[in-house]
mmCIF file of C-alpha atoms in Angstrom:
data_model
loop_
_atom_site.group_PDB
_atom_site.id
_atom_site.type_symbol
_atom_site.label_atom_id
_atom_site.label_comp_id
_atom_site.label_asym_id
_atom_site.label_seq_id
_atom_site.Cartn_x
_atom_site.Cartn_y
_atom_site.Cartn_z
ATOM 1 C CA UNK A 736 -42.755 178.868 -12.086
ATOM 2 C CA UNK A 737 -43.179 175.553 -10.771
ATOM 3 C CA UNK A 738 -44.156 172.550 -12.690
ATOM 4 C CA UNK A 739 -47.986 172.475 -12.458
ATOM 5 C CA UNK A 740 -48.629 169.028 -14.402
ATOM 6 C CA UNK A 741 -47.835 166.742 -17.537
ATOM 7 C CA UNK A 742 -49.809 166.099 -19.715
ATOM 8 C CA UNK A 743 -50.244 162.850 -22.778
ATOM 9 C CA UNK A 744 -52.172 164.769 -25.725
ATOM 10 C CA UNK A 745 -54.643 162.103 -26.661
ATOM 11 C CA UNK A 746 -56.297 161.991 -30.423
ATOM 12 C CA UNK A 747 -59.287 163.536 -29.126
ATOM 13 C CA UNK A 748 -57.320 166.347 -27.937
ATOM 14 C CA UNK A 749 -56.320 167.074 -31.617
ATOM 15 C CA UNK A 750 -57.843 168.495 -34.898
ATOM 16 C CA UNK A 751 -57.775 167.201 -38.390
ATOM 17 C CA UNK A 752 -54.075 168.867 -38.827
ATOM 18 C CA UNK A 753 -52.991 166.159 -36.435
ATOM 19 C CA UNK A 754 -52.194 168.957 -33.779
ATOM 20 C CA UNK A 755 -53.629 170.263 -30.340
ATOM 21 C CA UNK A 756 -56.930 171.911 -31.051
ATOM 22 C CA UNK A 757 -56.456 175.532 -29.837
ATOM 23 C CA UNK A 758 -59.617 174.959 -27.056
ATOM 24 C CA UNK A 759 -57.776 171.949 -25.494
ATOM 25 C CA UNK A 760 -55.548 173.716 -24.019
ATOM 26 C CA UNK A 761 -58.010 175.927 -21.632
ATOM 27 C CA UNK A 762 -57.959 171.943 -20.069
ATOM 28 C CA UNK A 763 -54.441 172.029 -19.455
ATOM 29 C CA UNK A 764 -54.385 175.425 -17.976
ATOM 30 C CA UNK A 765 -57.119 174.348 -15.442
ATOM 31 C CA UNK A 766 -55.182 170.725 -15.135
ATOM 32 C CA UNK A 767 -52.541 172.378 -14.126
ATOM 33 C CA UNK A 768 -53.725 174.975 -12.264
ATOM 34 C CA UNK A 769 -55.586 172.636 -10.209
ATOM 35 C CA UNK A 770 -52.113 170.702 -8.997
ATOM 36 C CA UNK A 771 -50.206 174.035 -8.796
ATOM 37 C CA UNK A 772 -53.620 174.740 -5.955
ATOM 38 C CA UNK A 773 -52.699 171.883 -4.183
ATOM 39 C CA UNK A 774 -49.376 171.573 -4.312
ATOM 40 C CA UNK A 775 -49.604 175.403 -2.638
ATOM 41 C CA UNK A 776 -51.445 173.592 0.259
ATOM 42 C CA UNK A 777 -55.213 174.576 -1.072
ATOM 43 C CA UNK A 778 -57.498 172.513 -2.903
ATOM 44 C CA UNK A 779 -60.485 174.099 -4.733
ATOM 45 C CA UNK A 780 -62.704 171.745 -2.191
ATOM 46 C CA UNK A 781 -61.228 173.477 0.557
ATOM 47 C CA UNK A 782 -61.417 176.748 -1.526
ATOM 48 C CA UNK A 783 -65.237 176.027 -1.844
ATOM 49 C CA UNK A 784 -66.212 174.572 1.492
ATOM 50 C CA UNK A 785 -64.810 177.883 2.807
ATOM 51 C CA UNK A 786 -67.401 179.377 0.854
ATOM 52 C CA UNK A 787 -65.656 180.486 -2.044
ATOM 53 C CA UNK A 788 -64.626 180.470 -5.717
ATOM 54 C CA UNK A 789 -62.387 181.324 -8.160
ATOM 55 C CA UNK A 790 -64.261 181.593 -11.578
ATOM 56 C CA UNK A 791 -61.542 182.628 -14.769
ATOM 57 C CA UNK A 792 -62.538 186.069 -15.619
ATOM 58 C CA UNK A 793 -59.933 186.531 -18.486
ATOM 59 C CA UNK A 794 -57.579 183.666 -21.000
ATOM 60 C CA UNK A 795 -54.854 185.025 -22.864
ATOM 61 C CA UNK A 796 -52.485 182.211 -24.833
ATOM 62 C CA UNK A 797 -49.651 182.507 -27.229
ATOM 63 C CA UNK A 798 -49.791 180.011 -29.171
ATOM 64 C CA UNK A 799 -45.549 179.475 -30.707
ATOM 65 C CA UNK A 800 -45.405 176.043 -31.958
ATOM 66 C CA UNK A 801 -48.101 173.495 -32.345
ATOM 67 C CA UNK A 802 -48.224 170.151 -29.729
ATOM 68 C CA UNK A 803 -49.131 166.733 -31.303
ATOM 69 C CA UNK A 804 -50.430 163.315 -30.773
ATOM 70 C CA UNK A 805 -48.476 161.488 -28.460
ATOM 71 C CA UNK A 806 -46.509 164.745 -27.295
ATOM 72 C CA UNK A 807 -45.994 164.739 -23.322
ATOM 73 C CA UNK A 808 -46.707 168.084 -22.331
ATOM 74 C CA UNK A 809 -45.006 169.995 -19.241
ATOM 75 C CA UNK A 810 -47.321 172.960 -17.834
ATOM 76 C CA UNK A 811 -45.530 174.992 -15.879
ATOM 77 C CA UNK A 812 -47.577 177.764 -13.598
ATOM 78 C CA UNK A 813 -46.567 180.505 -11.604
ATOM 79 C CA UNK A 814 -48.576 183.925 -9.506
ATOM 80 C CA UNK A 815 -48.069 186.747 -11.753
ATOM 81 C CA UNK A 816 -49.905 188.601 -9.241
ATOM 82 C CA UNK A 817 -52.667 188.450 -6.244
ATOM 83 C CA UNK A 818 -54.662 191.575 -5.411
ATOM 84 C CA UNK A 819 -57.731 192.260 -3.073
ATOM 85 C CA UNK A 820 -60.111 189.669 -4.869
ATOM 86 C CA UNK A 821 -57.820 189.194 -7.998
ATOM 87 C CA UNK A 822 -55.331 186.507 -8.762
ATOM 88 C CA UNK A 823 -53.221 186.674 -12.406
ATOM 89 C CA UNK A 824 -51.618 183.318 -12.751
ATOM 90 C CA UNK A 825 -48.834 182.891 -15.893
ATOM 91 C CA UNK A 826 -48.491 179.854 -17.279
ATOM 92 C CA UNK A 827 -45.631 178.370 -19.116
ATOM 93 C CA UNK A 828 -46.328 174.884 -22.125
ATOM 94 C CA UNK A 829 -43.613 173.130 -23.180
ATOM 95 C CA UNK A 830 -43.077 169.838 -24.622
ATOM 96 C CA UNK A 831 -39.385 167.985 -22.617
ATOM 97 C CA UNK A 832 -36.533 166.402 -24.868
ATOM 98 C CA UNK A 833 -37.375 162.704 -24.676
ATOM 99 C CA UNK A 834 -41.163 163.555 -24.441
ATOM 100 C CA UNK A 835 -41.680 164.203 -28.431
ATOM 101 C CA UNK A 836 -39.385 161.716 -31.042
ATOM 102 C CA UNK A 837 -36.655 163.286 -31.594
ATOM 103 C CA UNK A 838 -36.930 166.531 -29.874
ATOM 104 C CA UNK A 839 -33.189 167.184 -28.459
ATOM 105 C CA UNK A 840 -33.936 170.481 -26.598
ATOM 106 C CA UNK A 841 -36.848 172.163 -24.919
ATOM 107 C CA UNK A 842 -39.681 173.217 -27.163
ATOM 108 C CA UNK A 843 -42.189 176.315 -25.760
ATOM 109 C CA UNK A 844 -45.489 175.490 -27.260
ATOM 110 C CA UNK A 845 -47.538 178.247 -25.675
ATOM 111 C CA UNK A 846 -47.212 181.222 -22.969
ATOM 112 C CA UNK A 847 -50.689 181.721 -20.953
ATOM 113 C CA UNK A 848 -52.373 183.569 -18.656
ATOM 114 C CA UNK A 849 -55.570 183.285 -16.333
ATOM 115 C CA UNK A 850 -57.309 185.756 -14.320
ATOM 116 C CA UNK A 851 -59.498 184.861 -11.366
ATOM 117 C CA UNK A 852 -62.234 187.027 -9.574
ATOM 118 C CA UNK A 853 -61.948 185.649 -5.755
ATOM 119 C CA UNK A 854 -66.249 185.191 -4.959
ATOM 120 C CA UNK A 855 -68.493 184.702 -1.975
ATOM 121 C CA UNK A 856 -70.403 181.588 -3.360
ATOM 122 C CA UNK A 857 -73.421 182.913 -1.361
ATOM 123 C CA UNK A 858 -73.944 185.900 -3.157
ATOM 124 C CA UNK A 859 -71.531 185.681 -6.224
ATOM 125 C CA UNK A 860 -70.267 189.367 -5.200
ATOM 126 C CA UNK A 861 -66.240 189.729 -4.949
ATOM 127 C CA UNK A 862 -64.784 188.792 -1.941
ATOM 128 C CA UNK A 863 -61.135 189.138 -0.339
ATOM 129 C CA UNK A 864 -59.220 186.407 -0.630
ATOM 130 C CA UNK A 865 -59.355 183.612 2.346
ATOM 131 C CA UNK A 866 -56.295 184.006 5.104
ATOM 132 C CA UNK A 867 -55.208 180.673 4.302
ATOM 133 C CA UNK A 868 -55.076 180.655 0.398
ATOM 134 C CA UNK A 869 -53.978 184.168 -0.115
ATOM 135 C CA UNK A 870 -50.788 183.698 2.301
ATOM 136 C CA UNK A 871 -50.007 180.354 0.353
ATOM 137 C CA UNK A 872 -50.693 181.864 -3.064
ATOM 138 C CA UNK A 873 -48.506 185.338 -1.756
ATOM 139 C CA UNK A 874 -45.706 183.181 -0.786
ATOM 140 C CA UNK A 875 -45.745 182.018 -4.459
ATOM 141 C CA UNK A 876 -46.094 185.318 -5.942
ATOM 142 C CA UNK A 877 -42.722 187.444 -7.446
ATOM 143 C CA UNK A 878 -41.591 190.102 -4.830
ATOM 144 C CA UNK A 879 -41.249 193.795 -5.555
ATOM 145 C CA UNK A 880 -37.621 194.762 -5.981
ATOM 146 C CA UNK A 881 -35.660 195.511 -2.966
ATOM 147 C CA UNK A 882 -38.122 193.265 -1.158
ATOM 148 C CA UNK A 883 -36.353 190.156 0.774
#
């Protein structure tokens, strides 16, 4: 997994048990997600100007300890898998030592995962994935054993 993006949980992001409301973090998936894109090389502009898109299909989280106000969160992302027209991205939340008062090791707030339908934006019908992205999100993606 690589480090997608961090993340300042503002007071808007929380509920009235002074911690992340579970909805916020479908934000910091896509925040994430978004940097992990271009840090692979592919921006959802270029994504869409090539005449496609990747609309979530499916959001699992695991919600294990509960972020707060003021907590600096790091999302870490990582290809679970990339099929035909299918990409399963896993997603890692976890709040630093030095990013939370007091915190002296790594805390795992949440586990995630997306899944993305690869589209034609003309017709909204599943398309394979474009040459460009799906080599850069392949390289990305966990090899099958014995593979080098």
């Amino acid at each position: 997994m690589r480090l997608g993006v961090k993340l300042r949980v503002i007071y808007a992001d929380t509920d009235q048990m002074g911690v992340v409301y579970h909805g916020t973090y479908a934000r910091y998936l896509e925040a994430a997600r978004v940097e992990f894109m271009r840090d692979a090389g592919q921006t959802y502009a270029d994504v869409e100007a090539a005449g496609f898109a990747l609309p979530l299909t499916d959001l699992q989280i695991s919600y294990l300890s509960p972020a707060r106000y003021d907590d600096i969160l790091s999302v870490m992302v990582g290809v679970v898998e990339i099929g035909y027209a299918r990409l399963i991205l896993g997603y890692h939340v976890r709040v630093e030592p030095g990013d939370r008062k007091g915190l002296a090791e790594p805390l795992t707030i949440a586990f995630a995962e997306t899944c993305h339908c690869c589209i034609a934006r003309a017709d909204g019908r599943p398309a394979r994935f474009p040459g460009p992205l799906r080599a850069a999100l392949a390289d990305l993606a966990p090899k099958p054993e014995g593979a080098d």
